[in-house]
C-alpha positions as MATLAB code, in Angstrom:
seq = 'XXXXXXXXXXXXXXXXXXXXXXXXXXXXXXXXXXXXXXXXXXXXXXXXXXXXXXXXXXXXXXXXXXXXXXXXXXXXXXXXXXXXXXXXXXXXXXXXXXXXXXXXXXXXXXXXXXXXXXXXXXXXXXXXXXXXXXXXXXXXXXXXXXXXXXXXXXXXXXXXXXXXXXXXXXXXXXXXXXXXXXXXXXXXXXXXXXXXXXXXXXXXXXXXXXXXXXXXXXXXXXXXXXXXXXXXXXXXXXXXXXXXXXXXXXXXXXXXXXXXXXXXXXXXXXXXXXXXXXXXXXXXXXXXXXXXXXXXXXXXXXXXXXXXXXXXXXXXXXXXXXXXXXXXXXXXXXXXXXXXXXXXXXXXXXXXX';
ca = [
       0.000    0.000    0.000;
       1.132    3.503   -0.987;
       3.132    5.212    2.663;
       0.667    7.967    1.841;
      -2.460    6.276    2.525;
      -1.270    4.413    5.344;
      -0.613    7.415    6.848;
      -3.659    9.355    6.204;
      -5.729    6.117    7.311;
      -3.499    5.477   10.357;
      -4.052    9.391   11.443;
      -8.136    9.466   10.893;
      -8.793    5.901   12.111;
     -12.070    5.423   14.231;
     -10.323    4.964   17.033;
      -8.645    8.363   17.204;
     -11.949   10.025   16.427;
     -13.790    8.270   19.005;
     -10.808    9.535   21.851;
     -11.685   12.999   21.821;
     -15.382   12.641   21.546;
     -15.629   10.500   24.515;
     -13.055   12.885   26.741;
     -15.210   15.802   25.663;
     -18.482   13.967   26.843;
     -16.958   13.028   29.746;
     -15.869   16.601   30.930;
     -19.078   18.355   29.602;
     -20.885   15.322   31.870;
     -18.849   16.109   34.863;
     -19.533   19.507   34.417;
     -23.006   19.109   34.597;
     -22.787   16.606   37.944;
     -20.510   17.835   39.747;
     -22.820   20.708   41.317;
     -25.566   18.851   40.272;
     -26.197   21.360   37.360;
     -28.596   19.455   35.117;
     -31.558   21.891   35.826;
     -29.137   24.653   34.094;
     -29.649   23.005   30.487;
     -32.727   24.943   30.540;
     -30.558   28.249   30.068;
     -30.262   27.618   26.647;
     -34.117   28.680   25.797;
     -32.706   32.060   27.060;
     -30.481   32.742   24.600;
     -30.481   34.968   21.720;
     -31.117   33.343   18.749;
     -29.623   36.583   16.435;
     -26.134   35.706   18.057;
     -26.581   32.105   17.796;
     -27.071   32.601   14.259;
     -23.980   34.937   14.019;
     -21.757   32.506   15.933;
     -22.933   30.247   13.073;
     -22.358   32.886   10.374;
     -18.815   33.609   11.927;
     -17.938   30.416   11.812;
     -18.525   30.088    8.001;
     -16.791   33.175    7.240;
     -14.080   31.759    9.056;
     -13.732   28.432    7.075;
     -14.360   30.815    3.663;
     -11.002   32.616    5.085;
      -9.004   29.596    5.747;
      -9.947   28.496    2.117;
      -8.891   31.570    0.401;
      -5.531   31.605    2.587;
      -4.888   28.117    1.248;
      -5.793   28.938   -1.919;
      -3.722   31.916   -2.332;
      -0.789   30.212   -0.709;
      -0.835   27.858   -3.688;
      -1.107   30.499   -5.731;
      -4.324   29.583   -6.900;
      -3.491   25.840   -8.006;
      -6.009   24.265   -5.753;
      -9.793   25.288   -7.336;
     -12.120   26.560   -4.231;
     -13.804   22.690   -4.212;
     -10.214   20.846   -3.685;
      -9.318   24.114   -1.066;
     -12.700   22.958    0.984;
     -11.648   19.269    1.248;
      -8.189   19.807    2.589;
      -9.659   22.969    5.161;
     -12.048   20.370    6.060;
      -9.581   17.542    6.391;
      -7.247   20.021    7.795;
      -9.149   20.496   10.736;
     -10.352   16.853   10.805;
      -6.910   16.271   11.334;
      -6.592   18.792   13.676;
      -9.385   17.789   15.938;
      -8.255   14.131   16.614;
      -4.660   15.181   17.324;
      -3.018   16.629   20.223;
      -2.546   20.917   20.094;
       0.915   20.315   20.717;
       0.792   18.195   17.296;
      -1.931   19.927   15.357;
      -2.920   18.495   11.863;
       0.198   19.783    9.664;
       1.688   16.691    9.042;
      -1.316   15.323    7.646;
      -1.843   18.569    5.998;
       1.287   18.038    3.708;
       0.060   14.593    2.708;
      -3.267   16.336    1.296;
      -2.055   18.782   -0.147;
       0.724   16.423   -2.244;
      -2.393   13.768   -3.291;
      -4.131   17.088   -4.192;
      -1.338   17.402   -7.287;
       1.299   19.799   -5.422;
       5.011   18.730   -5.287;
       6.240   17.665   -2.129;
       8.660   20.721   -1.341;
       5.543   23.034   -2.107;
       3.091   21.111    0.184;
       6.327   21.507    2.784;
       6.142   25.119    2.305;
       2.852   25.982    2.405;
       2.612   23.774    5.622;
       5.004   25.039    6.827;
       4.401   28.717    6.756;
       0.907   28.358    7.729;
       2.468   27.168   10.781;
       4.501   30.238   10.840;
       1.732   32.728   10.258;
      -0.640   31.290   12.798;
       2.167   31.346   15.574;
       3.472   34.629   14.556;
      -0.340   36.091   15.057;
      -0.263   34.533   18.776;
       3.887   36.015   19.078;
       2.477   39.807   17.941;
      -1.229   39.843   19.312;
      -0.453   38.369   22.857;
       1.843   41.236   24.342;
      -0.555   43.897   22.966;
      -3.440   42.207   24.836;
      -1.198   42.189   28.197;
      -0.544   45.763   27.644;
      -4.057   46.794   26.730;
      -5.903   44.976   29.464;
      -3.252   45.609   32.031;
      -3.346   42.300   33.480;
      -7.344   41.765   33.363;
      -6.601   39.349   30.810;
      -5.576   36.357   33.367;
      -9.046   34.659   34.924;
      -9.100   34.930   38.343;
     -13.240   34.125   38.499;
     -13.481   30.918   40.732;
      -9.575   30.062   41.502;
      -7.246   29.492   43.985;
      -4.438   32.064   43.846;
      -1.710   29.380   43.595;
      -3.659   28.233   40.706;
      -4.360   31.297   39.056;
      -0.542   32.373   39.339;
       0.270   28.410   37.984;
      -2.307   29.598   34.847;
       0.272   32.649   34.541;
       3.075   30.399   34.589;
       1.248   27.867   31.930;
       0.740   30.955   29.805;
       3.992   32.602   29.645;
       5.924   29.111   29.144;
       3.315   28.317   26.279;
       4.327   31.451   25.227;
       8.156   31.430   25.182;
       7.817   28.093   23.528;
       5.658   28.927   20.604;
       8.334   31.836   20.226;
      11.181   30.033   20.293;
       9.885   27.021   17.410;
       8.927   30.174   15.393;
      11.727   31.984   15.611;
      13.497   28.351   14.279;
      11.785   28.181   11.303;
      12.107   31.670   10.382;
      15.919   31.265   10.890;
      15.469   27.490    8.562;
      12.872   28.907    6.305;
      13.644   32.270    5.107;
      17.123   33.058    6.440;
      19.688   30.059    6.351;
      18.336   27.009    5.441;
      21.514   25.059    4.804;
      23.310   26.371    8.099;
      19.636   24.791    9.585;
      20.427   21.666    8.213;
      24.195   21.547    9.303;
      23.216   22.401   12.521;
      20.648   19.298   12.812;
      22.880   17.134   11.775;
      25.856   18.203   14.095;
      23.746   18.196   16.915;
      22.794   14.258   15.636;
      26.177   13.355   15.746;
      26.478   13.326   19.246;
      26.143   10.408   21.630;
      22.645    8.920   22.264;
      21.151   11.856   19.636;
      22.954    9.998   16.616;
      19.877    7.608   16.639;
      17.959   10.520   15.121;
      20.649   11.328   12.363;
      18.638   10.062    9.850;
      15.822   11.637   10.557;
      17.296   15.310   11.384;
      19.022   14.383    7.262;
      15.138   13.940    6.020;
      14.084   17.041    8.440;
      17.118   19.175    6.893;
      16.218   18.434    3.298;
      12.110   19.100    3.732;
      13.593   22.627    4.878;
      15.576   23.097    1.999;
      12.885   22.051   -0.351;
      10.597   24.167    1.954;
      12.555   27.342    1.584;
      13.336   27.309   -2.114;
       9.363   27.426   -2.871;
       8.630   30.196   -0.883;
      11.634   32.095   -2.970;
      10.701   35.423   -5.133;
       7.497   36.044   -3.631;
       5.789   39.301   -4.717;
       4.793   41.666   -1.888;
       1.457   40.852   -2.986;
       1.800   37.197   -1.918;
       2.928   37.917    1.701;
       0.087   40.752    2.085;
      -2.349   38.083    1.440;
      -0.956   35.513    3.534;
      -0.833   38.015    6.446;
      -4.258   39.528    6.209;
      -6.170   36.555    5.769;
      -4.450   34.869    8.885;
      -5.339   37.705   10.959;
      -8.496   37.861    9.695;
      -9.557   34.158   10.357;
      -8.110   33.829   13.663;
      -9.980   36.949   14.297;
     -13.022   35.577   13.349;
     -12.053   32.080   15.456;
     -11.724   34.894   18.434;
     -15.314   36.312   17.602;
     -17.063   33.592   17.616;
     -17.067   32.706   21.527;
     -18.267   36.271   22.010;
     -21.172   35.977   19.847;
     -22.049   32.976   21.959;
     -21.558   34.939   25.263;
     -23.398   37.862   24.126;
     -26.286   35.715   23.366;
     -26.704   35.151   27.185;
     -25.940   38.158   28.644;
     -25.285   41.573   27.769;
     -21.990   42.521   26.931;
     -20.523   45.967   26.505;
     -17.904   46.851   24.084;
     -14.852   46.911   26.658;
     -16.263   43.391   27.851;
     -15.935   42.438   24.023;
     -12.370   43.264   24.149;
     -11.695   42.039   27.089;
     -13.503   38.996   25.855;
     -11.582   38.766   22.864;
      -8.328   39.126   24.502;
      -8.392   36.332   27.589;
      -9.884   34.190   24.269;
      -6.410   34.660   23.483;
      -4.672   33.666   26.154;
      -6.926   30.823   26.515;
      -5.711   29.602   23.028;
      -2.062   29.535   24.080;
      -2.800   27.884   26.876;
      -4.450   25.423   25.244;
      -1.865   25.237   22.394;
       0.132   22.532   25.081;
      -2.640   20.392   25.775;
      -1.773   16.710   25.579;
      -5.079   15.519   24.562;
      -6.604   15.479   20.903;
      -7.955   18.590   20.281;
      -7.866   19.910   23.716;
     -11.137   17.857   24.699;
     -11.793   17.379   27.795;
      -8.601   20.042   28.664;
     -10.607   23.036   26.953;
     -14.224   22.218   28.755;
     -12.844   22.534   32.300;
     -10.739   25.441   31.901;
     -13.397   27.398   30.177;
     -15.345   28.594   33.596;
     -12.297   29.603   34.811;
     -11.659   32.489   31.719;
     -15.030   33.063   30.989;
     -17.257   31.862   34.208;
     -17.167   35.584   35.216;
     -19.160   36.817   31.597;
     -21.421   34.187   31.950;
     -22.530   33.404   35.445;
     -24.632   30.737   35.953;
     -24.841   30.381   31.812;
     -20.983   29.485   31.513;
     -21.503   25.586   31.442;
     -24.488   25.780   28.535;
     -22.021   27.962   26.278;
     -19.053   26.257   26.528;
     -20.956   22.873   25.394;
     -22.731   25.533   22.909;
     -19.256   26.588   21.506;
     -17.706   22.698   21.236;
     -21.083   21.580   19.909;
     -20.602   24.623   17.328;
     -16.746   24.401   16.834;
     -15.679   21.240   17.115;
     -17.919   18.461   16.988;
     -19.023   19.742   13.593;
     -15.205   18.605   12.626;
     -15.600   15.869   13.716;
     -18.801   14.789   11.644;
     -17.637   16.884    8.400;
     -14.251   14.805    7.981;
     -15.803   11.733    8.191;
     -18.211   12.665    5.319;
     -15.144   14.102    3.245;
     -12.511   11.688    4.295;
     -13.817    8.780    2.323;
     -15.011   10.823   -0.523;
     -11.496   12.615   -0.714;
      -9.601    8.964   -0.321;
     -11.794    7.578   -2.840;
     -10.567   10.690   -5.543;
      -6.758   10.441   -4.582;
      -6.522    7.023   -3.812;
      -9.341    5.130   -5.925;
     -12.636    4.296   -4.675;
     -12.567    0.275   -4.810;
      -9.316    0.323   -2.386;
     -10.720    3.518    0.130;
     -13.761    1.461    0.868;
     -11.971   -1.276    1.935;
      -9.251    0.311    3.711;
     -11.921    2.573    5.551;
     -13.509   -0.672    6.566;
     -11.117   -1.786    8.766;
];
């Protein structure tokens, strides 16, 4: 069988699906339980049903963004059809994979079945990963500095735990900065000195069992690099804008669903938007597939001070709305999408098993 499609089945295999459902359930459950909360599903009659329907609309307009990014990335190679099966696979991917891992392996597989060279589908990976951190690098000290430490939850938590949340945040954050600051060195500055440093580093004692692999990792850079090469300005205005815009929209989305419960004022809508932010980077370490189970008991403690007694029934609202939905859309494309690249006769019996 072609590596490919082992690894594409071996990543979205039933089993890894069914992990995060069943850790979500079972902190959304406990939430409910624990102070004997069931009565509070009622809430939800309450809400707002304009800003449900915006949360909805937000979301779209977020998936339209992450398909034009890709698109333009590619420089208009993949058609807006072939851009919605790998956003949609994308986030498949990303949803039944650790936060730590996210979905971009996977993502260069799709993107090479979808008829892109392998050194493109490296690049554009690659410096999606890039963009999205850089957003978090840029947007995260203005928040500190506009909120002036309101952005850190304190609703509901011990003060040893709330300064541990501090701690989680600013390691989270040093950590994202120091990968990104990596691959801007390997992607865009010195890609060869990148690769001479992996494998000198390799050649050392226990580390030399990774030689091989830091060889493979060296060369993907290379390859990686010389795409992205004699870009217009155009390109990189694109690129920029559109990830600011969807993880702006991403942002938005959770306030829609809070302002549908209660009122919110504009500063609250910052404020809002900003501890969103934090909550993201927190998140970004989680060991479990798509933060489930991590991201519903943490939410009260961010956003438990918005919501009150409603904070429970939104943050089952906003997994019901942003990640379940993931969930169920990638196994309708996956097989349809295996079937295209792979052939249909041998993706329905893979998928079988």
């Amino acid at each position: 069988m072609d590596q490919n499609k082992k690894t594409i089945l071996k990543s979205f295999s039933p089993v890894k699906v069914l992990i995060p459902v069943l850790l979500g359930l079972a902190a959304t459950a406990w939430l409910f339980i624990k102070d004997d909360r069931l009565s509070e599903l009622k809430g939800i009659t309450q809400a707002h049903p304009g800003w449900l329907l915006a949360a909805v609309l937000v979301l779209i307009i977020r998936d339209l963004g992450y398909m034009y990014r890709i698109r333009s990335l590619t420089d208009k190679f993949l058609t807006w059809r072939n851009s919605l099966d790998v956003i949609m696979l994308w986030e498949f991917a990303s949803a039944i994979t650790p936060s730590v891992v996210g979905g971009t392996a996977v993502a260069t597989i799709i993107l090479n079945k979808e008829g892109i060279p392998l050194g493109k589908s490296l690049a554009y990976v690659m410096f999606t990963a890039v963009l999205d951190n850089m957003f978090f690098i840029v947007a995260a000290p203005l928040v500190l500095l506009a909120t002036q430490g309101q952005v850190f939850p304190t609703f509901d938590l011990e003060p040893s735990f709330a300064a541990n949340l501090q701690m989680a945040f600013y390691i989270s954050y040093v950590l994202i900065a120091v990968y990104t600051l990596i691959m801007i060195y390997a992607l865009f500055v010195r890609p060869r000195a990148f690769k001479w440093l992996l494998l000198k580093v390799t050649s050392w004692g226990f580390l030399r069992r990774w030689r091989v692999n830091a060889f493979q990792h060296g060369n993907e850079i290379m390859w990686a690099s010389q795409q992205l090469k004699g870009k217009d300005f155009n390109y990189w205005a694109r690129a920029i804008i559109s990830t600011v815009f969807v993880w702006s929209a991403r942002y938005f989305l959770l306030n829609c669903l809070i302002a549908a419960f209660t009122d919110v004022t504009i500063g609250e809508h910052m404020l809002i938007l900003s501890r969103n932010l934090i909550f993201w980077i927190v998140m970004l370490v989680a060991i479990t597939p798509g933060g489930a189970g991590i991201v519903e008991m943490a939410f009260p403690s961010f956003f438990g001070s918005f919501l009150g007694r409603f904070s429970t029934i939104v943050v089952v609202l906003y997994r019901l709305i942003t990640y379940y939905p993931y969930l169920l859309l990638g196994s309708v494309f996956l097989p349809r999408w295996v079937a295209k690249v792979f052939g249909r006769a041998v993706a329905e019996k893979e998928l079988r098993h």
